mmCIF file of C-alpha atoms in Angstrom:
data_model
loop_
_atom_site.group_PDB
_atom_site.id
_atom_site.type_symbol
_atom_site.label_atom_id
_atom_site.label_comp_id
_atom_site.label_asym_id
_atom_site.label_seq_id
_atom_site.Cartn_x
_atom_site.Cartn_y
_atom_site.Cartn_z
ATOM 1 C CA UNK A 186 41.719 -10.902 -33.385
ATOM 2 C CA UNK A 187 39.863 -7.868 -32.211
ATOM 3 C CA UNK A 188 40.251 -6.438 -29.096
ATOM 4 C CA UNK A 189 36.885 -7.290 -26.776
ATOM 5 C CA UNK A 190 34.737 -4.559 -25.942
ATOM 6 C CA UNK A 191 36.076 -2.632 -22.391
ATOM 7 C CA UNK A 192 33.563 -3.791 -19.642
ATOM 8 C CA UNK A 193 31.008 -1.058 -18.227
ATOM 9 C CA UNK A 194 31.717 0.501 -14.721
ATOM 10 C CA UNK A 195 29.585 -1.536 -11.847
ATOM 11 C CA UNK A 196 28.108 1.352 -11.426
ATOM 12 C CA UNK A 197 26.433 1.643 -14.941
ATOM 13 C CA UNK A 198 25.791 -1.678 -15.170
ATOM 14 C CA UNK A 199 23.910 -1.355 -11.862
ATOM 15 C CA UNK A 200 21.697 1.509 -13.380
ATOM 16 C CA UNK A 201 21.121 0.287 -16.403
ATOM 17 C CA UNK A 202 19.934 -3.398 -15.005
ATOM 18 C CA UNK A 203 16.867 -1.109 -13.021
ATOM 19 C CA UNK A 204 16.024 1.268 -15.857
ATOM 20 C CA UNK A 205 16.082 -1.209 -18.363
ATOM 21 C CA UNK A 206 12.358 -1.444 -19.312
ATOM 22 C CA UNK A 207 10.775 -4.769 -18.780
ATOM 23 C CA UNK A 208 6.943 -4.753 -19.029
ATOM 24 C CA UNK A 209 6.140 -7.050 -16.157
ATOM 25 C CA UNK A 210 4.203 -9.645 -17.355
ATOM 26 C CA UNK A 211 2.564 -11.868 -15.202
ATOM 27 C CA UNK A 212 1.214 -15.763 -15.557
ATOM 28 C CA UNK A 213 -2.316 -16.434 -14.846
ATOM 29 C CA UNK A 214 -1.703 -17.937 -11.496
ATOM 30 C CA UNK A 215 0.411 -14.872 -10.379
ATOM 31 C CA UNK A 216 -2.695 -12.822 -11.422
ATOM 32 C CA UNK A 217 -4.804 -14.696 -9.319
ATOM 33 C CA UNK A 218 -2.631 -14.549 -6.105
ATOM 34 C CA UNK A 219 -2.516 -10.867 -6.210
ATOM 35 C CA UNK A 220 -5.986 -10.374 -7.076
ATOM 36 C CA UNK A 221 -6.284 -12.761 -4.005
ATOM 37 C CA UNK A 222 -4.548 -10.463 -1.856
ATOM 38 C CA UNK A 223 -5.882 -7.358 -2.641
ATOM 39 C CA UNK A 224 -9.161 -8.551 -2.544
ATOM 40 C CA UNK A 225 -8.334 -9.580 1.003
ATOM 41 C CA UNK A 226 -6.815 -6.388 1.740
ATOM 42 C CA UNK A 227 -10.342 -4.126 0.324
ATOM 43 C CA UNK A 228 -12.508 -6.770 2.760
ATOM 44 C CA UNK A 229 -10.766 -5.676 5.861
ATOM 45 C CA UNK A 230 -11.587 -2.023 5.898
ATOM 46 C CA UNK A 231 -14.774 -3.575 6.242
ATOM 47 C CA UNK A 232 -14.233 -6.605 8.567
ATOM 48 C CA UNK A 233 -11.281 -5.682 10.502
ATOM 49 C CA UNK A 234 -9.909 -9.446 10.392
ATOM 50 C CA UNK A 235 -6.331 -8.207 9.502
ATOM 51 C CA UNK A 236 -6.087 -7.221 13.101
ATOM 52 C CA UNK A 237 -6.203 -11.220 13.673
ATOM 53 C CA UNK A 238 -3.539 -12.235 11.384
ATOM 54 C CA UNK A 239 -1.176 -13.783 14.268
ATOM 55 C CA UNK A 240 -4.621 -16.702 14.729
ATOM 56 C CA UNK A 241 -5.705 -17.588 11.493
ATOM 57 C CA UNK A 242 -8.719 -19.446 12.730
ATOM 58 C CA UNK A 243 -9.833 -16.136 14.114
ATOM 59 C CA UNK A 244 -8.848 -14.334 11.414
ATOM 60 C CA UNK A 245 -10.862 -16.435 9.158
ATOM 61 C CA UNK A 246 -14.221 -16.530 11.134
ATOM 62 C CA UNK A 247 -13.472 -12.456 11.238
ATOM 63 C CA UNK A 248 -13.807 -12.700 7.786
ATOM 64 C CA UNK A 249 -17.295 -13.816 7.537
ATOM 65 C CA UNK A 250 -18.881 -12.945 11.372
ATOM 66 C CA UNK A 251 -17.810 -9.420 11.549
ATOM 67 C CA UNK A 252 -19.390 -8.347 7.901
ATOM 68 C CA UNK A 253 -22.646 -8.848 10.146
ATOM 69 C CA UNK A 254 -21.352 -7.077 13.196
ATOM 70 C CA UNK A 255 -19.142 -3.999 12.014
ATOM 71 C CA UNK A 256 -21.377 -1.161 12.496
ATOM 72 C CA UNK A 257 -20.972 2.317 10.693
ATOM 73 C CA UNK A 258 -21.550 4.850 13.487
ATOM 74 C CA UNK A 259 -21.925 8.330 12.086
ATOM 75 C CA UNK A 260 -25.328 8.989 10.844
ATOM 76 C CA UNK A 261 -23.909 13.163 9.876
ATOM 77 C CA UNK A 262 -20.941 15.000 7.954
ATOM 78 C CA UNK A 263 -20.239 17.961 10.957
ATOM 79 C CA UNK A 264 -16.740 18.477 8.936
ATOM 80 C CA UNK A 265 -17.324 17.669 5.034
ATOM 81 C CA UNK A 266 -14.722 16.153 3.163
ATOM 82 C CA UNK A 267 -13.231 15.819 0.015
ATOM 83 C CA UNK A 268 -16.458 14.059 -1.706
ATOM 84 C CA UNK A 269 -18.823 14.638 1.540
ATOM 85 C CA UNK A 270 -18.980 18.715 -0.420
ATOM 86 C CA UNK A 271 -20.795 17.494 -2.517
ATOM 87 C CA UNK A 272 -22.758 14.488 -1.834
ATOM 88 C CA UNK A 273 -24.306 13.278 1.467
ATOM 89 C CA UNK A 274 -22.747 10.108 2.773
ATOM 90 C CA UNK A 275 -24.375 9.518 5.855
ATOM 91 C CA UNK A 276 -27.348 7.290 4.421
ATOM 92 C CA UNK A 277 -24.839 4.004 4.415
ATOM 93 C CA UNK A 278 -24.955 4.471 8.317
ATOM 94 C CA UNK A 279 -28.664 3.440 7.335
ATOM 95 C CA UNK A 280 -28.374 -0.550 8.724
ATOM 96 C CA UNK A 281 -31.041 -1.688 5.538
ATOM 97 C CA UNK A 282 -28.592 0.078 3.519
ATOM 98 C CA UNK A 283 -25.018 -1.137 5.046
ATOM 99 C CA UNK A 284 -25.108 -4.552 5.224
ATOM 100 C CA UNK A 285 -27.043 -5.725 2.378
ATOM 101 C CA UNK A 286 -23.952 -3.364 0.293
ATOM 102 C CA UNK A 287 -21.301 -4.811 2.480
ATOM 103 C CA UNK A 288 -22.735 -8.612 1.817
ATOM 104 C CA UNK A 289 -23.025 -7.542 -1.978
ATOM 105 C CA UNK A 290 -19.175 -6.624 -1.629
ATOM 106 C CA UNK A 291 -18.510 -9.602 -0.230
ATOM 107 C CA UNK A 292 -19.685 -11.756 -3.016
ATOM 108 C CA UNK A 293 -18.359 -8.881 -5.600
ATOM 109 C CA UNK A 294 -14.643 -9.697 -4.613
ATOM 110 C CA UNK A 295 -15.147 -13.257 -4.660
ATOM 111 C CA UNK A 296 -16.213 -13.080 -7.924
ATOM 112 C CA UNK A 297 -13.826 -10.585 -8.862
ATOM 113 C CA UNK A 298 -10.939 -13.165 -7.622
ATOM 114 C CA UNK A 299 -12.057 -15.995 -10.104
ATOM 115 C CA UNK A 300 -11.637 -13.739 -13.138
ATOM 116 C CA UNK A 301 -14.633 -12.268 -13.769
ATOM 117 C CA UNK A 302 -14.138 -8.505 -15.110
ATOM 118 C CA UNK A 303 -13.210 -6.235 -12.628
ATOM 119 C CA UNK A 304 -15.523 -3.020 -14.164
ATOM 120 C CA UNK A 305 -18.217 -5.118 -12.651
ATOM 121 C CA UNK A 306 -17.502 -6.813 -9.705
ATOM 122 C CA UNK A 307 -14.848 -4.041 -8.405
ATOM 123 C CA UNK A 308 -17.888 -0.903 -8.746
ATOM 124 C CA UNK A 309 -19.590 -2.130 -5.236
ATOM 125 C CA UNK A 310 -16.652 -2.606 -3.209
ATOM 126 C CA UNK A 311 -14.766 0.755 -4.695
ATOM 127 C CA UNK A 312 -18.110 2.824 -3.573
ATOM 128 C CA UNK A 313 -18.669 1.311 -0.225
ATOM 129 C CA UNK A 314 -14.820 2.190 0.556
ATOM 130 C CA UNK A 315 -14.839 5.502 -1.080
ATOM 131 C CA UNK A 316 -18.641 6.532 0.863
ATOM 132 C CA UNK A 317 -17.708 4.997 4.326
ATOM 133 C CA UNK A 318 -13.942 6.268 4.170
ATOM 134 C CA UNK A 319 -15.861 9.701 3.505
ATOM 135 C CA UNK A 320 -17.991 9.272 6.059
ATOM 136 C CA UNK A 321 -15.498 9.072 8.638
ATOM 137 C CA UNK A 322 -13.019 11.905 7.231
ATOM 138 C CA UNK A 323 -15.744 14.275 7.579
ATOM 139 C CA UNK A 324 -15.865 13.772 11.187
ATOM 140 C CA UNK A 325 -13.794 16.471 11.885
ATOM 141 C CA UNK A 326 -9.906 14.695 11.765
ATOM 142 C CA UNK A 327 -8.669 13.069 9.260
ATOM 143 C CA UNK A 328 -7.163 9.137 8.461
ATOM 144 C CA UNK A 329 -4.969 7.975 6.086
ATOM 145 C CA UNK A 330 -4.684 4.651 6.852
ATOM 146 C CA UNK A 331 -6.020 2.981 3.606
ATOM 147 C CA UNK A 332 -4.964 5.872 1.623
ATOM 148 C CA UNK A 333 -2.775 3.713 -0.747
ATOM 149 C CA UNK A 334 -4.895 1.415 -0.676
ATOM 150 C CA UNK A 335 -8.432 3.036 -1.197
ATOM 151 C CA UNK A 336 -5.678 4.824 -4.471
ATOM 152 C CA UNK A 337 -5.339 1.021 -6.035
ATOM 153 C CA UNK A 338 -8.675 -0.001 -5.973
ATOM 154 C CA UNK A 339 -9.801 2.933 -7.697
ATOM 155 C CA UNK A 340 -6.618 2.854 -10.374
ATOM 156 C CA UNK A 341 -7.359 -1.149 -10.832
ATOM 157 C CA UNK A 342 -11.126 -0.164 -11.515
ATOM 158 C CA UNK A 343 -10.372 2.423 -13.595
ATOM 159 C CA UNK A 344 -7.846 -0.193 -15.545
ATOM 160 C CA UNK A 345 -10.453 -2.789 -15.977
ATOM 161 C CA UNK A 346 -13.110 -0.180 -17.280
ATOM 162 C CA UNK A 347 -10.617 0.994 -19.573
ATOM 163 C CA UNK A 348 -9.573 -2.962 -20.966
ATOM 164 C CA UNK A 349 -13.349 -3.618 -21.206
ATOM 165 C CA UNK A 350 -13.553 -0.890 -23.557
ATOM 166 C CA UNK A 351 -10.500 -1.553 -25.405
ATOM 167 C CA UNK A 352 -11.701 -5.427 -25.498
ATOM 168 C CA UNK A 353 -14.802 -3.926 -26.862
ATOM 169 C CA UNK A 354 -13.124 -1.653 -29.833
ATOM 170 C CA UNK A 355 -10.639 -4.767 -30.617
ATOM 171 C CA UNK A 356 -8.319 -2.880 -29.607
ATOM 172 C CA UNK A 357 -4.769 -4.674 -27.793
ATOM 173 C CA UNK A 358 -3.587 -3.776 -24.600
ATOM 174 C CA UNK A 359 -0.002 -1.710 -23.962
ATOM 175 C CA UNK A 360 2.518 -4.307 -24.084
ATOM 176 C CA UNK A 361 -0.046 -6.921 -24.996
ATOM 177 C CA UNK A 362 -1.098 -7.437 -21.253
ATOM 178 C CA UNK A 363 -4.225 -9.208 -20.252
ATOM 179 C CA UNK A 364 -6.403 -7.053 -18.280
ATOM 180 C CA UNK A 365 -5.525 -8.565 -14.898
ATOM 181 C CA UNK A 366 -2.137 -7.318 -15.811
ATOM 182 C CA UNK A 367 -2.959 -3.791 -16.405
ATOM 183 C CA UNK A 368 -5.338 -3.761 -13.276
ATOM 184 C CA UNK A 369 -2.594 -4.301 -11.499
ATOM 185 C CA UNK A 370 0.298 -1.797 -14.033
ATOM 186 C CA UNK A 371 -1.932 0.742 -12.945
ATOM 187 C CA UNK A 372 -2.021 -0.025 -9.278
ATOM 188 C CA UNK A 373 1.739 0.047 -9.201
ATOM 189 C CA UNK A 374 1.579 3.439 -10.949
ATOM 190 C CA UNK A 375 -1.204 5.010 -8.260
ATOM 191 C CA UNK A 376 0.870 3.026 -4.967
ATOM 192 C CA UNK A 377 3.911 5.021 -6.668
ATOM 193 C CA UNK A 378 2.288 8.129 -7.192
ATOM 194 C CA UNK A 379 0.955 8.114 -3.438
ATOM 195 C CA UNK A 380 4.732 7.643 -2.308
ATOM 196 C CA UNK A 381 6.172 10.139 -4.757
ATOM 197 C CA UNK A 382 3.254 12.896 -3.485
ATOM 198 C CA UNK A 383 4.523 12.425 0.214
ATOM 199 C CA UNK A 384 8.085 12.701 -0.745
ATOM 200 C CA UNK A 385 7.524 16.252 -2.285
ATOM 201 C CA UNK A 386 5.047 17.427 0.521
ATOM 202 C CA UNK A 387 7.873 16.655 3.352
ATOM 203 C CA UNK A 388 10.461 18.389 1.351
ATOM 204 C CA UNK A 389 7.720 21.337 0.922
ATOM 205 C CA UNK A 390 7.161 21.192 5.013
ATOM 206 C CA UNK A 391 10.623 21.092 5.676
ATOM 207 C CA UNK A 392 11.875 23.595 3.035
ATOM 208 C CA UNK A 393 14.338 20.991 1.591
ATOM 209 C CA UNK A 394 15.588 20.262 4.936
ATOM 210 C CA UNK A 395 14.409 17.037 5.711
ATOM 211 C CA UNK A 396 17.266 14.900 5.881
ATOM 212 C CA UNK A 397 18.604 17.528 8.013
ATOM 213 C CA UNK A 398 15.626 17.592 10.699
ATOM 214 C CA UNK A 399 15.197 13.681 10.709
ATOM 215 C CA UNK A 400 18.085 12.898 13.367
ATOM 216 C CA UNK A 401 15.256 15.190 15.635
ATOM 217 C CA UNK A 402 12.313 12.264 14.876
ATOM 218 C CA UNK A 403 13.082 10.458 18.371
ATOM 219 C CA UNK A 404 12.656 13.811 20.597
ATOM 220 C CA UNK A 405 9.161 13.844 19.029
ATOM 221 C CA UNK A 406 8.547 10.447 20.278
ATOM 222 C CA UNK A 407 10.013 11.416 23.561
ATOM 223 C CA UNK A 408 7.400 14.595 23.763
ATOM 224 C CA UNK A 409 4.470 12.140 22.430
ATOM 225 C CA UNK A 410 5.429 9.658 25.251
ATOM 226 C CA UNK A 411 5.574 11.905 27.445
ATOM 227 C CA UNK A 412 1.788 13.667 26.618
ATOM 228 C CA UNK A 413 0.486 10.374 27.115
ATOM 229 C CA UNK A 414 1.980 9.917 30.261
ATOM 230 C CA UNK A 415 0.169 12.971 31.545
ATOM 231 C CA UNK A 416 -2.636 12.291 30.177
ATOM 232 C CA UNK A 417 -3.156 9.025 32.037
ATOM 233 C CA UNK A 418 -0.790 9.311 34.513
ATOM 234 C CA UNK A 419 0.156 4.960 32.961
ATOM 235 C CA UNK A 420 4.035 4.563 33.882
ATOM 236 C CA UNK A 421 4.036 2.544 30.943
ATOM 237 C CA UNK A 422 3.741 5.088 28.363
ATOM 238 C CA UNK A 423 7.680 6.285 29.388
ATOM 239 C CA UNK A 424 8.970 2.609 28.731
ATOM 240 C CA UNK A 425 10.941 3.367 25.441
ATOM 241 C CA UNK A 426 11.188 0.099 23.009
ATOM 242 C CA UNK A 427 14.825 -1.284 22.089
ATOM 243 C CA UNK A 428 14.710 0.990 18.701
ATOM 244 C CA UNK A 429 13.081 4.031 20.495
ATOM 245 C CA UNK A 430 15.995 4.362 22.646
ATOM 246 C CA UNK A 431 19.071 3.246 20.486
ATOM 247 C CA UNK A 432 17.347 6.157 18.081
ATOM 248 C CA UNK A 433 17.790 8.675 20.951
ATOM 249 C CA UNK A 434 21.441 7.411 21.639
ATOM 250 C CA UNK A 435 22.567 7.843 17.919
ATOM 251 C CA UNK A 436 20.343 10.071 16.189
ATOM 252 C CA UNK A 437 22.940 10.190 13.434
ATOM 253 C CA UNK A 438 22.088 6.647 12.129
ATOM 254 C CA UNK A 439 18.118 7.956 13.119
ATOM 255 C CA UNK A 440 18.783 10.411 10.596
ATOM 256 C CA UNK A 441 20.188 7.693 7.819
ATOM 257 C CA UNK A 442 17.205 5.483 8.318
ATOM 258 C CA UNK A 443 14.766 8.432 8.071
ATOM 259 C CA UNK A 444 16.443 10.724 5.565
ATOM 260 C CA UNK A 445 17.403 7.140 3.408
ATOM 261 C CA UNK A 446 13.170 7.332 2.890
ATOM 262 C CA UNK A 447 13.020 10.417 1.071
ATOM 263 C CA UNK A 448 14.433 9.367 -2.149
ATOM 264 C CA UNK A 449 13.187 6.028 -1.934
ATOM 265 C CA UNK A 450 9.876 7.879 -1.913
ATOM 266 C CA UNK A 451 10.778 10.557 -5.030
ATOM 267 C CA UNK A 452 11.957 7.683 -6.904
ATOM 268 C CA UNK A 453 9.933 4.705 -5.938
ATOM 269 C CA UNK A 454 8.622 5.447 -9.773
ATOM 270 C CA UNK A 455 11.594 3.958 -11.170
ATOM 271 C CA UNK A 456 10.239 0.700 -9.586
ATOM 272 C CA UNK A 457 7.965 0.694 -12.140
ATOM 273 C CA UNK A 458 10.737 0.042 -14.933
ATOM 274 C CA UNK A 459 11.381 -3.945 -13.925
ATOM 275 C CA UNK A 460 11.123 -7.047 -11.487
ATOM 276 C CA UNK A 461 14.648 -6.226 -10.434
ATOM 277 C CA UNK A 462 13.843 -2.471 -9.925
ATOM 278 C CA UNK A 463 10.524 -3.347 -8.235
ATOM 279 C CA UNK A 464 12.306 -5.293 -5.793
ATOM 280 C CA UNK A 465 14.901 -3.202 -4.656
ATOM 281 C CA UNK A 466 11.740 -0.288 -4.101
ATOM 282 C CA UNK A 467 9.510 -2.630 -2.264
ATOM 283 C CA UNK A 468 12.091 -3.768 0.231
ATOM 284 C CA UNK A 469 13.497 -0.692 0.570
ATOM 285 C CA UNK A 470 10.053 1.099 1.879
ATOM 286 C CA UNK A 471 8.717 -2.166 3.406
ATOM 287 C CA UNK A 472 12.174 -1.775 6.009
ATOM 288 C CA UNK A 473 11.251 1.875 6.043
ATOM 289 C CA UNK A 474 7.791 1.363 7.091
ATOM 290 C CA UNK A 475 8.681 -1.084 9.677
ATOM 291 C CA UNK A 476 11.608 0.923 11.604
ATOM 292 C CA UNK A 477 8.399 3.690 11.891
ATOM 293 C CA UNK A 478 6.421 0.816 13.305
ATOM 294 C CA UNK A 479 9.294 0.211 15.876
ATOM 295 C CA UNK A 480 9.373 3.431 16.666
ATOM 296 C CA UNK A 481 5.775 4.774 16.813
ATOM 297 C CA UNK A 482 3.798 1.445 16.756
ATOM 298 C CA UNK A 483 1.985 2.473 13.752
ATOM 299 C CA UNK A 484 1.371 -0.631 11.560
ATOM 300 C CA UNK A 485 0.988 1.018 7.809
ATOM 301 C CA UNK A 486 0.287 -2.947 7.263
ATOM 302 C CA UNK A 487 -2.063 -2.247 4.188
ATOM 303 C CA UNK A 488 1.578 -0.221 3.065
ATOM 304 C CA UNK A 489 3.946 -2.915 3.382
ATOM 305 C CA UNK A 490 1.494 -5.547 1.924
ATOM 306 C CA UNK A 491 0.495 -3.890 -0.985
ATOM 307 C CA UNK A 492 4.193 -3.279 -1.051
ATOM 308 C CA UNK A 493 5.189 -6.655 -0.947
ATOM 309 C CA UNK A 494 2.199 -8.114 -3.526
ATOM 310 C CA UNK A 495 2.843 -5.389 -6.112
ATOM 311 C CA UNK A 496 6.577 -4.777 -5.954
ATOM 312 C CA UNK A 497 8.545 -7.293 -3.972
ATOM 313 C CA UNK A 498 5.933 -10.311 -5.248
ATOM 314 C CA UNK A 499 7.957 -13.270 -3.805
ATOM 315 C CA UNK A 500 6.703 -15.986 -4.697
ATOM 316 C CA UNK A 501 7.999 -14.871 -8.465
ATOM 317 C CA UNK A 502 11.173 -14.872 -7.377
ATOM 318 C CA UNK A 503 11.085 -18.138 -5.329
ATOM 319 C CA UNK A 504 9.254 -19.908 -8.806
ATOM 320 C CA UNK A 505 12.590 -18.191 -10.266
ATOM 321 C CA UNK A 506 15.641 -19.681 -8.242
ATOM 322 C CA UNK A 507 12.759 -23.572 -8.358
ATOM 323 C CA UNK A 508 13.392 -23.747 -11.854
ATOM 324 C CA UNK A 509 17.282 -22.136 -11.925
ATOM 325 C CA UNK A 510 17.613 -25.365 -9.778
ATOM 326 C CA UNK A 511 15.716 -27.650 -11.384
ATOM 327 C CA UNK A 512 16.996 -26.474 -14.587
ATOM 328 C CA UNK A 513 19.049 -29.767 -16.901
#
């Protein structure tokens, strides 16, 4: 008999199951859940229904009345930027001009949902986000809110044109994925990017001490709260959440939760290697995002969702464990 091989440390075995490279390849109806989403996700920078979620019914008529009510107000660039340096922005303020493109998005991710190329049907909805998000950072301060997202439209575009042209040439795909599964390869790749770009700026900022600083994070909520106060003179704005506080009473496990983020975000490309990997990422920075939302009340929802369809994608995992128990 020989002797059977010596079993690898946990460890190892650990490491290896996330690096392992698994091209994640997706069914059709996966595809079209996703697509689903994030078509959901691009129609509420320009309907605002998200903000609805908790009443469906409202969210839903959101959907469709407030394409006809949402009103671009800036009609001028005072503070151009990034794009606004070099073109002029301000003429989809122009009502003939805004809603006949926001209708023609409409029907653009509608069609991009039932399969039909994204190079087409993803061009109108990636320029109206690009022009008004321009718009509105050249007002003089800047948002970041659909940063990620505004990132993965442009990297699923840029993933269809380049699939049409490969379909064109005969050429196969990486991996041999369809195109919906590159569209969304690449949007994993420019969400990860996004993440791995903040990581380095707050260890830039912070000269490599950011773990260090982050047990500080609830005095700065503390100063915020209390600038609002003054400004409004609203009793309210001292009332300090559950999290808020416990963060001020033990700023040591403030600083775990915080400083835990920072590799999450250096790494969060290794996410990119597997299901298994992607899963541990996603849920990692979802729980991240939402211990800032407890403490600052700031939602980063297109974050966590784009999070949760591109990374965590449950209902993979759920079809999974249905057919482990189902299985003879």
């Amino acid at each position: 008999m020989t002797a059977a091989a010596p079993t690898a440390p946990l460890w190892k075995r650990l490491w290896l199951s996330l690096w392992r490279l698994e091209p994640i390849r997706m069914p059709k109806w996966e595809v079209f859940i996703v697509r689903l989403a994030f078509a959901l996700l691009v129609w509420d920078t320009q309907t605002g229904w998200i903000s609805h979620w908790n009443d469906p019914p409202r969210a839903a008529r959101a959907m469709v009345e407030n394409a006809s009510t949402f009103d671009i107000r800036w009609d001028s660039q005072p503070h151009p930027n990034g794009l606004a340096y070099f073109f002029d922005f301000s003429f989809i303020a122009d009502d003939a001009i805004e809603y006949p493109v926001r209708y023609a998005m409409g029907v653009s991710l509608i069609l991009y949902v039932v399969g039909v190329p994204g190079v087409f049907t993803l061009a109108i909805p990636l320029f109206m986000c690009l022009a008004t998000s321009t718009l509105a950072n050249s007002q003089g301060s800047i948002g970041h809110t659909a940063q990620g997202l505004h990132l993965a439209l442009l990297a699923v575009w840029l993933a269809a044109l380049y699939a049409f042209i490969q379909k064109r040439r005969g050429r196969p795909l990486k991996f041999g994925y369809t195109a919906g599964e590159l569209e969304l390869d690449w949007a994993r790749q420019a969400l990860s990017a996004a993440y791995v770009v903040s990581a380095i700026t707050k260890l830039i900022v912070s000269k490599g001490l950011w773990f260090v600083g982050a047990k500080y994070f609830p005095l700065h909520i503390l100063k915020n709260n209390e600038m609002q106060y003054y400004d409004t003179l609203n009793a309210s704005a001292r009332h300090l959440d559950w999290l808020p506080e416990f963060a001020l009473q033990h700023p040591h496990v403030c600083q775990f939760l915080f400083g835990i983020a920072l590799p999450l975000e250096l790494f969060v490309f290794i996410g990119l290697r597997n299901r298994r990997a992607a899963l541990l990422f996603g849920l990692g920075l979802i729980g991240f995002h939402q211990s800032v939302t407890e403490l600052t009340h700031l939602s980063f929802i297109f974050n966590k969702l784009l999070l949760l369809m591109l990374f965590v994608a449950p209902w993979h995992w759920l079809m999974k464990l249905f057919r482990r128990v189902n299985a003879p």
